[in-house]
Structure formats: C-alpha cells, structure tokens
C-alpha cells in the first residue's frame, strides 16, 4: 500500500512534503484535506491527526504529523533518497535540526502570523490587532535578516550546503506564502534580501518542475485574493 | 576538551540540556550566560550563538544552538547514552520528532508567552496587551489538554514510552516555568490535568537528583518574584 499524504496545497508545510516526495520519486497518494471547507476537523481526519493540521502521512499502519518529522521519516524509511537531503553525518544533521527548530519560532511564526492577520483577516473578516500584525512583521524581518546574514552565509543552500536539504524546501515553501500579500507589500518585505532571493531561485531550480506545479494552487489563490482585495478597496472608496 | 554548555538555568531549554547531560554522565563544563545581565548579547556569545539565545554548545570546534538539536546531537555523538532517550527505531524516533516539533508552536508558545506577558511584564515593567495574554493562555490550555488526552494516552511518558525520551525532559522543563506564576494561577492552570501532573512527577523521579538541583535557581526566583509581586500589590493598595 502506497504512502498516503494528507495535504492542502494552500498550506506551506503540505507543499514542502509533496515537493519532497515528488523530487525523490516516492510513490504516494495525495489526499486533499480542504482547509477552506474545514475538512481538517472531520472525524475521519481527527483519527489521522488529532491536532487538525496538515500535512499528515499514513504509511501502512503508521501515522505521523508535523512536516519536519515527516520529511525526516521519509528520508530514513524510504530507500533511494539522496543523502544531501538529510545527511547521516552527525554534525551536518545537527545543523539541519538546528535551522528546522529555529524556523518554528522565527520565520514560520513571522510569515504565517503576518499573512493570517493581514490578508486572510481581511478576506475572512476575522479580528486582527495592529500590535499582533506589527509583532509578526518584526519577527519576519528579523528572520529574513538572519537567513541573509547567517544561515546562508556559507553556501548556496542553508547551513553551508552546496545541495539542498529538507530544510531548504521547508523554509522556502514558508516564504512563498508571502505571495498572498499584495505585490507591493511582498516586494517591500523581500527586496532587501538578495541572498534570500537567490536561494529561493536555487531551491526552485533544484526541485523543478515540482516546485511550480505544487505552488500552482497558491498562485491561483493569489490572483483571486488580489482581485477580491481590489474590489473591497473600490467598494470602500465609494462609501 | 570537554563539551561546553552555555546556559542560564532560568531558561527552560537550558535546564533540559543540563539535566540531560547530568543524568547521562556526560562530562561538560557549564558556562553561565546571565540573561538578567543581557550577557546573551555580548560579542563573545554572539560568536557562539548569533541568535542571542541559550542554550548553545561547543564540542571541539563544533558549535550548535537550539535545544532539541543539541539533545539529539548529544544522543548521537556521545557514546553511552541509553537508547530510550532517542531510539534508533525509525518510527519511534519519528514520534519523538513529532512531539518536539509540535512543542514549538504549542506548549512552548503558550507557556513562555504567558509567563513573559504576565509576571515578567509586571516585574520588568514592559508593555503587555490583554489579547496577547489571552491568546497565550488559550494556547497553553489547549496544549495541556493535548498532552493529557493525546500525547500521554498510551504510556507513562510521551508517545507511549515506558521510559523517558529527550522529549519528556524538554516539555517538562517548559511546564516548570509556570512555577513563576502566582501559586493560585499556576494551580488553576494545571490542576485539571491529572496525567500531566503524574508525568511531571515521573520525569522528576527518572532524572533525580539532577532535576531538582538544576531547578533550584527557578524556585529561588519564584520566591523572590512572589515577594516582589506581593510588595507591588500592597503598594498599589495604599495608593
């Protein structure tokens, strides 16, 4: 029975797992858990992941959630994954754990927090507080600066790699979520970080054509979101 | 040259690494990075950890930060660490990664967020917003509920273990930070979670006498903080 990947391509960790499986030629079945329809709260999915988040995997009778844990599991349990994704060398592996752990409270918190409390708050009409937005933006900018000046200082990829690891896929998929902001806001945030921009390109190339294919949903959402935001602004201007 | 552990025992991930090294008989030198004196921002420490956080380790020429990455590195690089701390079995290891990853955005975020924005905000006179406090408390309570009903459902220790793993030390040290709240607030938060209370006790016993020894600083701070809070309340009442 093939690996099952429960995912919604609008979720950045879902995309990371899907791209990783595809680039490594792993046979899997993608099962959509549509967040926009609250399918992550269904009783069926609760039995897979009681935290109601995507992605999750089922491999035979083994269930697992949390995308970093999933990526490491696939590297370890599936033969044929090239070693650069998750090297067996203890120090190289430790550095990958370090950047993945750092990611949680920094880049992910800043990026996901900003998108959730700005564009998604506006579109879904949920409450958003200026101090929460400011805090998220501050965390995001500091995280991008650390990527530019520390994590990418020694190589094309994170922690000095000349080839990508699971950390590159995970963190680049996170940054791609900023595509949901207005083009102006996105550019203002990302434009100072030249190494980060090059690293995103390098990761896209290293995972082509799967990177663009898996991100197709995000770009279609971007178009839809920007049109809705424009309509909302025009309506406001008329009032 | 012995392993160097840069730590402040007031920090929960610092305590986790110290307790872990002690219970496993690993020779190391503990180097205090006093957060109350902003020593994490010194140029010397920046060269160890540019993120200005504790703990960090230096093992020969190898530097590492992020406590989960450190715990895994020590399990992998130092002979003699019992296998239950970080089993080599791929599925058991994956479950430990899963709970450690979950920890970042859940228990840690809730617990650290609540302590920082209540008792530490009051003592340091830094700004705190009610919605931020409420959000942190909500995340903490949901996390404790998931510990009680999911992570501890199959055994005495996390993810069904009959012996502790690195995840137990990490998460229990996080919960211990709630000792800095008033006794009333701490009890109100923790008392509904009976399995969590038993698990904290079991982890203390499994890591005795190091658990209490390393937490000594926290308990002394608790006493000091509660006295200062009492004095502040009395002063307010007089105004």
Short mmCIF file of C-alpha atoms in Angstrom, two decimals:
data_model
loop_
_atom_site.label_atom_id
_atom_site.label_comp_id
_atom_site.label_asym_id
_atom_site.label_seq_id
_atom_site.Cartn_x
_atom_site.Cartn_y
_atom_site.Cartn_z
CA UNK A 1 0.00 0.00 0.00
CA UNK A 2 1.50 3.32 -1.11
CA UNK A 3 2.27 6.11 1.33
CA UNK A 4 -0.70 8.42 1.86
CA UNK A 5 -0.03 12.15 2.17
CA UNK A 6 -2.92 14.18 3.60
CA UNK A 7 -2.39 17.72 2.41
CA UNK A 8 -3.82 21.01 1.25
CA UNK A 9 -1.54 22.76 -1.22
CA UNK A 10 -2.52 26.13 0.30
CA UNK A 11 -0.54 25.05 3.39
CA UNK A 12 3.19 25.67 3.17
CA UNK A 13 4.28 22.54 5.12
CA UNK A 14 1.94 20.44 2.95
CA UNK A 15 3.66 21.76 -0.16
CA UNK A 16 7.10 21.01 1.32
CA UNK A 17 6.20 17.35 1.87
CA UNK A 18 4.58 16.98 -1.57
CA UNK A 19 7.52 18.56 -3.42
CA UNK A 20 9.95 16.42 -1.44
CA UNK A 21 8.12 13.17 -2.27
CA UNK A 22 7.88 14.10 -5.95
CA UNK A 23 11.52 15.12 -6.40
CA UNK A 24 12.60 11.85 -4.77
CA UNK A 25 10.32 9.70 -6.89
CA UNK A 26 8.46 8.33 -3.88
CA UNK A 27 5.18 6.64 -4.74
CA UNK A 28 2.40 8.22 -2.74
CA UNK A 29 -1.27 9.05 -2.87
CA UNK A 30 -2.15 12.69 -2.23
CA UNK A 31 -5.37 13.06 -0.28
CA UNK A 32 -6.84 16.55 -0.16
CA UNK A 33 -7.88 17.84 3.27
CA UNK A 34 -9.58 21.05 2.17
CA UNK A 35 -8.92 23.65 4.87
CA UNK A 36 -11.27 26.15 3.24
CA UNK A 37 -14.05 23.59 3.89
CA UNK A 38 -12.81 22.81 7.45
CA UNK A 39 -12.14 19.19 6.45
CA UNK A 40 -9.24 19.11 8.94
CA UNK A 41 -11.93 18.99 11.67
CA UNK A 42 -13.77 15.96 10.27
CA UNK A 43 -13.94 12.81 12.46
CA UNK A 44 -12.11 10.86 9.72
CA UNK A 45 -9.19 13.26 9.72
CA UNK A 46 -9.15 13.53 13.51
CA UNK A 47 -8.25 9.83 13.54
CA UNK A 48 -5.23 10.68 11.34
CA UNK A 49 -4.17 13.90 13.08
CA UNK A 50 -5.96 14.97 16.27
CA UNK A 51 -4.23 18.36 16.01
CA UNK A 52 -6.40 19.11 12.94
CA UNK A 53 -3.48 20.29 10.86
CA UNK A 54 -1.99 19.34 7.53
CA UNK A 55 0.11 17.62 6.39
CA UNK A 56 -0.02 14.15 7.90
CA UNK A 57 1.03 10.80 6.47
CA UNK A 58 -0.09 7.21 6.82
CA UNK A 59 2.48 4.58 5.90
CA UNK A 60 0.90 1.17 6.36
CA UNK A 61 -0.37 1.33 9.94
CA UNK A 62 2.00 4.15 10.95
CA UNK A 63 0.53 7.65 11.27
CA UNK A 64 2.62 10.79 11.58
CA UNK A 65 2.11 14.55 11.61
CA UNK A 66 4.38 17.65 11.81
CA UNK A 67 6.06 18.31 8.48
CA UNK A 68 9.67 18.29 9.70
CA UNK A 69 9.14 14.93 11.39
CA UNK A 70 7.52 13.64 8.18
CA UNK A 71 10.41 14.81 6.00
CA UNK A 72 12.96 13.16 8.30
CA UNK A 73 10.89 9.96 8.45
CA UNK A 74 10.70 9.73 4.65
CA UNK A 75 14.48 10.26 4.38
CA UNK A 76 15.03 7.47 6.90
CA UNK A 77 12.35 4.94 5.93
CA UNK A 78 12.37 5.14 2.13
CA UNK A 79 15.38 3.86 0.21
CA UNK A 80 16.74 5.95 -2.61
CA UNK A 81 16.50 9.43 -1.07
CA UNK A 82 19.81 11.16 -1.91
CA UNK A 83 21.92 11.78 1.21
CA UNK A 84 22.15 15.57 0.78
CA UNK A 85 18.50 15.91 1.81
CA UNK A 86 19.30 14.63 5.33
CA UNK A 87 22.98 13.68 5.67
CA UNK A 88 23.93 10.87 8.03
CA UNK A 89 26.98 12.83 9.26
CA UNK A 90 26.16 13.77 12.87
CA UNK A 91 27.31 17.41 12.68
CA UNK A 92 25.68 18.10 9.31
CA UNK A 93 22.46 16.55 10.54
CA UNK A 94 22.65 18.59 13.76
CA UNK A 95 22.87 21.82 11.75
CA UNK A 96 19.79 20.82 9.77
CA UNK A 97 17.90 20.13 13.01
CA UNK A 98 19.09 23.50 14.31
CA UNK A 99 17.73 25.51 11.37
CA UNK A 100 14.49 23.49 11.33
CA UNK A 101 13.98 24.14 15.05
CA UNK A 102 14.83 27.82 14.65
CA UNK A 103 12.26 28.02 11.84
CA UNK A 104 9.28 27.32 14.15
CA UNK A 105 9.52 30.38 16.38
CA UNK A 106 11.05 32.69 13.78
CA UNK A 107 10.44 32.54 10.03
CA UNK A 108 7.27 30.46 10.32
CA UNK A 109 5.83 32.47 13.17
CA UNK A 110 6.56 35.77 11.44
CA UNK A 111 5.43 34.78 7.95
CA UNK A 112 2.33 32.76 8.88
CA UNK A 113 1.40 35.34 11.54
CA UNK A 114 1.62 38.23 9.09
CA UNK A 115 -0.37 36.54 6.30
CA UNK A 116 -3.04 35.29 8.74
CA UNK A 117 -3.50 38.66 10.44
CA UNK A 118 -3.48 40.82 7.30
CA UNK A 119 -4.74 39.40 4.02
CA UNK A 120 -6.62 36.39 5.50
CA UNK A 121 -8.11 38.54 8.29
CA UNK A 122 -9.38 41.00 5.69
CA UNK A 123 -10.78 38.34 3.37
CA UNK A 124 -12.38 36.21 6.11
CA UNK A 125 -13.42 39.25 8.19
CA UNK A 126 -11.79 37.89 11.33
CA UNK A 127 -10.48 40.20 14.05
CA UNK A 128 -6.90 41.39 13.74
CA UNK A 129 -4.96 43.62 16.14
CA UNK A 130 -2.30 46.13 14.98
CA UNK A 131 0.17 45.06 17.70
CA UNK A 132 -0.14 41.41 16.60
CA UNK A 133 0.49 42.42 12.95
CA UNK A 134 3.47 44.58 13.96
CA UNK A 135 4.90 41.80 16.09
CA UNK A 136 4.59 39.27 13.24
CA UNK A 137 6.17 41.67 10.74
CA UNK A 138 9.06 42.35 13.12
CA UNK A 139 9.69 38.64 13.64
CA UNK A 140 9.54 38.06 9.87
CA UNK A 141 12.01 40.85 9.04
CA UNK A 142 14.46 39.73 11.71
CA UNK A 143 14.17 36.14 10.45
CA UNK A 144 14.87 37.18 6.85
CA UNK A 145 17.89 39.12 8.06
CA UNK A 146 19.19 36.04 9.91
CA UNK A 147 18.68 33.95 6.77
CA UNK A 148 20.57 36.51 4.68
CA UNK A 149 23.43 37.09 7.10
CA UNK A 150 23.78 33.83 9.00
CA UNK A 151 22.06 30.74 7.63
CA UNK A 152 23.04 31.46 4.01
CA UNK A 153 26.49 32.92 4.70
CA UNK A 154 28.49 29.79 3.83
CA UNK A 155 26.83 28.37 0.73
CA UNK A 156 24.07 28.43 -1.85
CA UNK A 157 21.80 26.48 0.47
CA UNK A 158 21.14 26.60 4.24
CA UNK A 159 23.87 25.77 6.78
CA UNK A 160 26.58 25.83 4.11
CA UNK A 161 25.17 23.23 1.74
CA UNK A 162 26.07 23.10 -1.94
CA UNK A 163 22.98 20.94 -2.47
CA UNK A 164 19.56 21.41 -0.86
CA UNK A 165 18.41 19.66 2.31
CA UNK A 166 14.91 19.15 3.68
CA UNK A 167 15.38 22.49 5.49
CA UNK A 168 15.66 24.41 2.21
CA UNK A 169 12.36 23.01 0.93
CA UNK A 170 10.62 23.66 4.24
CA UNK A 171 11.77 27.27 4.65
CA UNK A 172 11.38 28.28 1.00
CA UNK A 173 7.80 26.95 0.98
CA UNK A 174 7.16 29.14 4.03
CA UNK A 175 8.46 32.27 2.31
CA UNK A 176 6.32 31.50 -0.75
CA UNK A 177 3.27 32.11 1.46
CA UNK A 178 4.14 35.83 1.27
CA UNK A 179 2.91 35.67 -2.35
CA UNK A 180 -0.56 36.04 -0.83
CA UNK A 181 0.26 39.60 0.27
CA UNK A 182 -0.14 42.49 -2.18
CA UNK A 183 2.74 42.69 -4.68
CA UNK A 184 3.80 45.97 -3.06
CA UNK A 185 3.90 44.57 0.50
CA UNK A 186 5.65 41.38 -0.62
CA UNK A 187 8.33 43.29 -2.53
CA UNK A 188 8.87 45.76 0.29
CA UNK A 189 9.48 42.88 2.72
CA UNK A 190 11.67 40.70 0.48
CA UNK A 191 13.60 43.14 -1.72
CA UNK A 192 16.42 43.97 0.79
CA UNK A 193 17.41 40.29 0.99
CA UNK A 194 19.41 39.46 -2.14
CA UNK A 195 20.86 36.14 -0.94
CA UNK A 196 17.42 35.00 0.15
CA UNK A 197 16.05 35.81 -3.34
CA UNK A 198 18.86 33.81 -4.99
CA UNK A 199 18.34 30.90 -2.59
CA UNK A 200 14.60 30.77 -3.40
CA UNK A 201 15.52 30.60 -7.10
CA UNK A 202 18.15 27.92 -6.48
CA UNK A 203 15.67 25.82 -4.49
CA UNK A 204 13.03 26.22 -7.20
CA UNK A 205 15.55 25.04 -9.82
CA UNK A 206 16.73 22.13 -7.67
CA UNK A 207 13.14 20.91 -7.26
CA UNK A 208 11.80 21.71 -10.75
CA UNK A 209 9.31 21.05 -12.22
CA UNK A 210 7.58 20.00 -8.99
CA UNK A 211 8.06 23.30 -7.17
CA UNK A 212 6.00 25.33 -9.64
CA UNK A 213 3.47 22.57 -10.17
CA UNK A 214 2.74 22.20 -6.44
CA UNK A 215 2.62 26.00 -5.98
CA UNK A 216 0.05 26.38 -8.80
CA UNK A 217 -2.82 26.48 -6.27
CA UNK A 218 -1.10 29.29 -4.35
CA UNK A 219 -0.66 31.43 -7.44
CA UNK A 220 -4.27 30.95 -8.46
CA UNK A 221 -5.31 31.94 -4.92
CA UNK A 222 -3.03 34.98 -5.13
CA UNK A 223 -4.83 36.16 -8.27
CA UNK A 224 -8.23 35.60 -6.66
CA UNK A 225 -7.24 37.25 -3.37
CA UNK A 226 -5.78 40.32 -5.08
CA UNK A 227 -8.94 40.75 -7.17
CA UNK A 228 -11.11 40.49 -4.05
CA UNK A 229 -8.90 42.94 -2.15
CA UNK A 230 -9.15 45.37 -5.09
CA UNK A 231 -12.95 45.03 -5.18
CA UNK A 232 -13.15 45.59 -1.41
CA UNK A 233 -10.98 48.71 -1.70
CA UNK A 234 -13.10 50.08 -4.55
CA UNK A 235 -16.29 49.46 -2.58
CA UNK A 236 -14.80 51.21 0.46
CA UNK A 237 -13.79 54.18 -1.71
CA UNK A 238 -17.39 54.53 -2.95
CA UNK A 239 -18.87 54.52 0.57
CA UNK B 1 38.43 19.21 25.71
CA UNK B 2 35.12 18.68 27.49
CA UNK B 3 31.82 19.72 25.97
CA UNK B 4 30.89 23.31 26.85
CA UNK B 5 27.26 24.08 27.62
CA UNK B 6 26.35 27.78 27.57
CA UNK B 7 23.26 28.12 29.71
CA UNK B 8 21.18 30.13 32.14
CA UNK B 9 19.20 27.90 34.49
CA UNK B 10 16.32 30.37 34.38
CA UNK B 11 15.80 29.28 30.78
CA UNK B 12 13.75 26.10 30.38
CA UNK B 13 15.65 24.72 27.33
CA UNK B 14 18.93 25.38 29.17
CA UNK B 15 17.72 23.29 32.08
CA UNK B 16 16.65 20.48 29.75
CA UNK B 17 20.14 20.22 28.26
CA UNK B 18 21.88 20.42 31.66
CA UNK B 19 19.65 17.76 33.23
CA UNK B 20 20.12 15.53 30.20
CA UNK B 21 23.92 15.78 30.31
CA UNK B 22 23.98 15.12 34.06
CA UNK B 23 21.66 12.09 34.02
CA UNK B 24 23.75 10.56 31.22
CA UNK B 25 27.05 11.17 32.98
CA UNK B 26 28.41 13.33 30.16
CA UNK B 27 31.44 15.37 31.10
CA UNK B 28 30.79 19.02 30.38
CA UNK B 29 31.59 22.49 31.54
CA UNK B 30 28.60 24.71 32.31
CA UNK B 31 29.18 28.31 31.32
CA UNK B 32 26.68 30.84 32.64
CA UNK B 33 25.25 33.29 30.12
CA UNK B 34 23.34 35.53 32.52
CA UNK B 35 20.20 36.69 30.72
CA UNK B 36 19.32 39.10 33.55
CA UNK B 37 22.58 40.90 32.70
CA UNK B 38 22.00 40.67 28.91
CA UNK B 39 25.11 38.55 28.53
CA UNK B 40 23.48 36.75 25.58
CA UNK B 41 24.09 39.96 23.60
CA UNK B 42 27.84 40.13 24.30
CA UNK B 43 30.21 39.91 21.29
CA UNK B 44 31.77 36.76 22.81
CA UNK B 45 28.44 34.99 22.97
CA UNK B 46 27.37 36.27 19.54
CA UNK B 47 30.26 34.22 18.14
CA UNK B 48 28.74 31.13 19.79
CA UNK B 49 25.09 31.84 19.01
CA UNK B 50 24.22 34.81 16.79
CA UNK B 51 20.56 34.34 17.74
CA UNK B 52 21.45 35.52 21.28
CA UNK B 53 19.63 32.67 22.97
CA UNK B 54 20.56 29.97 25.42
CA UNK B 55 21.44 27.16 25.45
CA UNK B 56 24.26 26.59 22.97
CA UNK B 57 27.09 24.07 22.99
CA UNK B 58 30.64 23.98 21.75
CA UNK B 59 32.10 20.50 21.20
CA UNK B 60 35.68 20.92 20.00
CA UNK B 61 35.27 23.24 17.03
CA UNK B 62 31.62 22.41 16.52
CA UNK B 63 29.06 24.99 17.66
CA UNK B 64 25.35 24.30 17.94
CA UNK B 65 22.24 26.03 19.24
CA UNK B 66 18.53 25.14 19.57
CA UNK B 67 17.95 22.81 22.49
CA UNK B 68 16.21 19.99 20.59
CA UNK B 69 19.04 19.87 18.05
CA UNK B 70 21.53 19.83 20.95
CA UNK B 71 19.76 16.96 22.72
CA UNK B 72 19.67 14.90 19.52
CA UNK B 73 23.33 15.70 18.79
CA UNK B 74 24.42 14.56 22.26
CA UNK B 75 22.45 11.31 21.88
CA UNK B 76 24.15 10.69 18.53
CA UNK B 77 27.71 11.91 19.19
CA UNK B 78 28.34 10.73 22.77
CA UNK B 79 28.63 7.01 23.48
CA UNK B 80 26.80 5.61 26.47
CA UNK B 81 23.51 7.50 26.20
CA UNK B 82 20.79 4.88 26.82
CA UNK B 83 18.72 4.23 23.69
CA UNK B 84 15.35 5.15 25.28
CA UNK B 85 16.33 8.84 25.20
CA UNK B 86 16.38 8.84 21.38
CA UNK B 87 15.61 5.38 19.98
CA UNK B 88 17.19 4.34 16.69
CA UNK B 89 13.95 2.68 15.52
CA UNK B 90 12.69 4.89 12.68
CA UNK B 91 9.04 5.03 13.78
CA UNK B 92 9.81 5.62 17.47
CA UNK B 93 12.26 8.35 16.53
CA UNK B 94 9.69 9.91 14.17
CA UNK B 95 7.17 10.15 17.02
CA UNK B 96 9.75 11.91 19.18
CA UNK B 97 10.46 14.39 16.36
CA UNK B 98 6.70 14.90 16.00
CA UNK B 99 6.12 15.82 19.65
CA UNK B 100 9.26 18.01 19.73
CA UNK B 101 8.10 19.87 16.61
CA UNK B 102 4.58 20.24 18.00
CA UNK B 103 6.06 21.66 21.20
CA UNK B 104 7.43 24.81 19.49
CA UNK B 105 4.15 26.33 18.35
CA UNK B 106 2.02 24.94 21.17
CA UNK B 107 3.19 24.21 24.71
CA UNK B 108 6.29 26.40 24.44
CA UNK B 109 4.49 29.28 22.77
CA UNK B 110 1.65 29.18 25.27
CA UNK B 111 3.74 28.73 28.41
CA UNK B 112 6.60 31.10 27.57
CA UNK B 113 4.15 33.64 26.13
CA UNK B 114 2.02 33.62 29.28
CA UNK B 115 4.93 33.93 31.74
CA UNK B 116 6.62 36.65 29.66
CA UNK B 117 3.47 38.74 29.27
CA UNK B 118 2.22 38.44 32.86
CA UNK B 119 4.70 38.02 35.70
CA UNK B 120 7.80 39.13 33.76
CA UNK B 121 5.93 42.07 32.19
CA UNK B 122 4.84 43.20 35.65
CA UNK B 123 8.28 42.81 37.24
CA UNK B 124 10.22 44.38 34.35
CA UNK B 125 7.53 46.98 33.64
CA UNK B 126 7.37 46.09 29.97
CA UNK B 127 4.23 46.58 27.95
CA UNK B 128 1.75 43.72 27.82
CA UNK B 129 -1.55 43.53 25.93
CA UNK B 130 -4.62 41.66 27.25
CA UNK B 131 -5.28 39.99 23.87
CA UNK B 132 -1.69 38.69 23.77
CA UNK B 133 -2.05 37.28 27.31
CA UNK B 134 -5.41 35.70 26.44
CA UNK B 135 -4.00 34.18 23.28
CA UNK B 136 -1.02 32.69 25.15
CA UNK B 137 -3.26 31.29 27.90
CA UNK B 138 -5.57 29.74 25.31
CA UNK B 139 -2.65 28.09 23.51
CA UNK B 140 -1.27 26.81 26.84
CA UNK B 141 -4.58 25.30 27.97
CA UNK B 142 -5.18 23.62 24.61
CA UNK B 143 -1.62 22.27 24.70
CA UNK B 144 -2.05 20.83 28.19
CA UNK B 145 -5.29 19.21 27.06
CA UNK B 146 -3.49 17.61 24.08
CA UNK B 147 -0.77 16.34 26.42
CA UNK B 148 -3.37 14.86 28.76
CA UNK B 149 -5.59 13.30 26.11
CA UNK B 150 -3.25 12.51 23.23
CA UNK B 151 0.50 12.56 23.87
CA UNK B 152 0.22 10.76 27.22
CA UNK B 153 -2.65 8.42 26.31
CA UNK B 154 -0.52 5.32 25.68
CA UNK B 155 2.09 5.30 28.43
CA UNK B 156 3.72 6.93 31.42
CA UNK B 157 5.90 9.03 29.14
CA UNK B 158 5.26 10.87 25.87
CA UNK B 159 4.32 8.99 22.67
CA UNK B 160 3.71 5.78 24.58
CA UNK B 161 7.10 5.37 26.20
CA UNK B 162 7.63 3.34 29.38
CA UNK B 163 10.94 5.18 29.82
CA UNK B 164 11.59 8.89 29.22
CA UNK B 165 12.93 10.33 25.97
CA UNK B 166 14.54 13.70 25.30
CA UNK B 167 11.02 15.00 24.60
CA UNK B 168 9.91 14.34 28.19
CA UNK B 169 12.78 16.37 29.62
CA UNK B 170 12.22 19.20 27.16
CA UNK B 171 8.47 19.52 27.69
CA UNK B 172 8.51 19.03 31.46
CA UNK B 173 11.17 21.75 31.83
CA UNK B 174 8.85 24.04 29.85
CA UNK B 175 5.90 23.38 32.17
CA UNK B 176 8.13 24.03 35.19
CA UNK B 177 8.38 27.66 34.01
CA UNK B 178 4.77 28.06 35.20
CA UNK B 179 6.19 27.94 38.75
CA UNK B 180 6.97 31.64 38.20
CA UNK B 181 3.25 32.46 38.16
CA UNK B 182 1.39 33.01 41.43
CA UNK B 183 0.56 29.72 43.18
CA UNK B 184 -3.13 30.39 42.53
CA UNK B 185 -2.70 30.98 38.78
CA UNK B 186 -0.37 28.02 38.40
CA UNK B 187 -2.77 25.67 40.21
CA UNK B 188 -5.77 26.93 38.29
CA UNK B 189 -4.00 26.19 35.01
CA UNK B 190 -2.50 22.81 35.88
CA UNK B 191 -4.97 21.21 38.30
CA UNK B 192 -7.41 19.81 35.68
CA UNK B 193 -4.62 17.76 34.08
CA UNK B 194 -4.04 14.69 36.25
CA UNK B 195 -1.98 12.67 33.76
CA UNK B 196 0.25 15.70 33.13
CA UNK B 197 0.84 16.04 36.90
CA UNK B 198 1.78 12.35 37.18
CA UNK B 199 4.07 12.61 34.14
CA UNK B 200 5.89 15.60 35.63
CA UNK B 201 6.46 13.55 38.80
CA UNK B 202 7.62 10.52 36.81
CA UNK B 203 10.07 12.65 34.81
CA UNK B 204 11.41 14.23 38.02
CA UNK B 205 11.95 10.77 39.51
CA UNK B 206 13.59 9.44 36.33
CA UNK B 207 16.07 12.33 36.32
CA UNK B 208 16.64 12.66 40.11
CA UNK B 209 18.58 14.17 41.77
CA UNK B 210 19.54 16.39 38.84
CA UNK B 211 16.03 17.64 38.12
CA UNK B 212 15.61 19.38 41.48
CA UNK B 213 19.22 20.53 41.62
CA UNK B 214 19.05 22.24 38.21
CA UNK B 215 15.64 23.76 39.04
CA UNK B 216 16.96 25.27 42.30
CA UNK B 217 17.52 28.65 40.62
CA UNK B 218 13.91 28.70 39.38
CA UNK B 219 12.50 28.02 42.83
CA UNK B 220 14.63 30.74 44.39
CA UNK B 221 13.43 33.13 41.67
CA UNK B 222 9.85 32.05 42.34
CA UNK B 223 10.20 33.05 45.98
CA UNK B 224 11.76 36.39 45.07
CA UNK B 225 9.20 37.12 42.35
CA UNK B 226 6.24 36.30 44.59
CA UNK B 227 7.60 38.58 47.33
CA UNK B 228 8.06 41.42 44.84
CA UNK B 229 4.59 40.90 43.39
CA UNK B 230 3.17 40.98 46.93
CA UNK B 231 5.02 44.21 47.74
CA UNK B 232 3.84 45.78 44.47
CA UNK B 233 0.24 44.80 45.23
CA UNK B 234 0.49 46.23 48.77
CA UNK B 235 1.93 49.48 47.43
CA UNK B 236 -0.86 49.72 44.87
CA UNK B 237 -3.47 49.14 47.58
CA UNK B 238 -2.03 52.03 49.60
CA UNK B 239 -2.14 54.47 46.66
#
